[in-house]
Amino acid sequence: MSMRFTERARRGMVAVTMAAGLAMTAAGCGGGGDEKKPDTSASASKDRGSAPSAQEGQSETPLAELKGKDGLLLQITSAQRDAGGFLTVNGQFKNDGSGSLVISSALRGDETEILKHGTSLGGATLVDSKGKKRYYVLRDTDGRPLTTTGLTTIESGQTIPVFIQFPAPPASAADVTLQVPTFSSGTIKISG
């Protein structure tokens, strides 16, 4: 019975997150040159629930900055435990390069089930060195990774908000290492 409740809660959380993401995308379509907010155009971020609003109010300094190829950065802005036993990592891709970049499909990893669902951050892992455990991205009942999906290209200077959900490490694990294919690793501090 608790498995059924957990599944309903997860679906509800995804639905609420998707609604918030769509609302933020619609609100951000006005253009303008304000550099304080990330550019969240729908074509650049088919995100299956990435919630840019979760990043608002976060400090300007990222918890970690993972370096990729050709000036692509993954800046982690928060890593928050929730009561349901999940850990949500929020951040943004940032193109510091001089031209448009294709976001690598290698980010999704090589697991057969995740490959079916397009480009995502499904290949990311969290490593708890003290507890000697590795955590993989959560998936829904259809095998879709609970991350931002549909990532394609990013223009020079553009940012795209992203999220990744993992099972939450134990409360004793305050610092974990985030590993994302094609990026350097980074240590992040968990809150909550």
Coordinates of C-alpha atoms in Angstrom, one line a residue, residues 58 62-64 76-81 87-90 126 130 169 172-178 186-192:
Q58 CA 19.0 30.8 -4.5
P62 CA 26.7 28.0 -7.3
L63 CA 27.3 25.1 -4.9
A64 CA 29.5 23.6 -7.6
I76 CA 24.6 23.5 -9.3
T77 CA 22.5 25.9 -7.3
S78 CA 20.8 23.6 -4.7
A79 CA 20.6 20.0 -3.5
Q80 CA 17.5 19.7 -1.3
R81 CA 16.2 16.6 0.6
L87 CA 17.0 14.5 -3.3
T88 CA 16.4 17.1 -5.9
V89 CA 19.5 18.8 -7.5
N90 CA 18.8 22.1 -9.3
L126 CA 25.8 10.8 -6.7
K130 CA 31.8 8.1 3.6
P169 CA 21.3 9.6 0.9
S172 CA 24.6 11.7 7.8
A173 CA 25.7 12.3 4.2
A174 CA 26.0 16.1 4.1
D175 CA 28.5 16.3 1.2
V176 CA 28.3 14.1 -2.0
T177 CA 30.0 14.1 -5.3
L178 CA 27.9 14.7 -8.4
G186 CA 32.0 18.3 -8.2
T187 CA 31.2 18.1 -4.5
I188 CA 27.9 19.5 -3.4
K189 CA 26.4 20.2 0.1
I190 CA 23.0 18.8 0.7
S191 CA 20.4 20.9 2.6
G192 CA 17.2 19.8 4.3

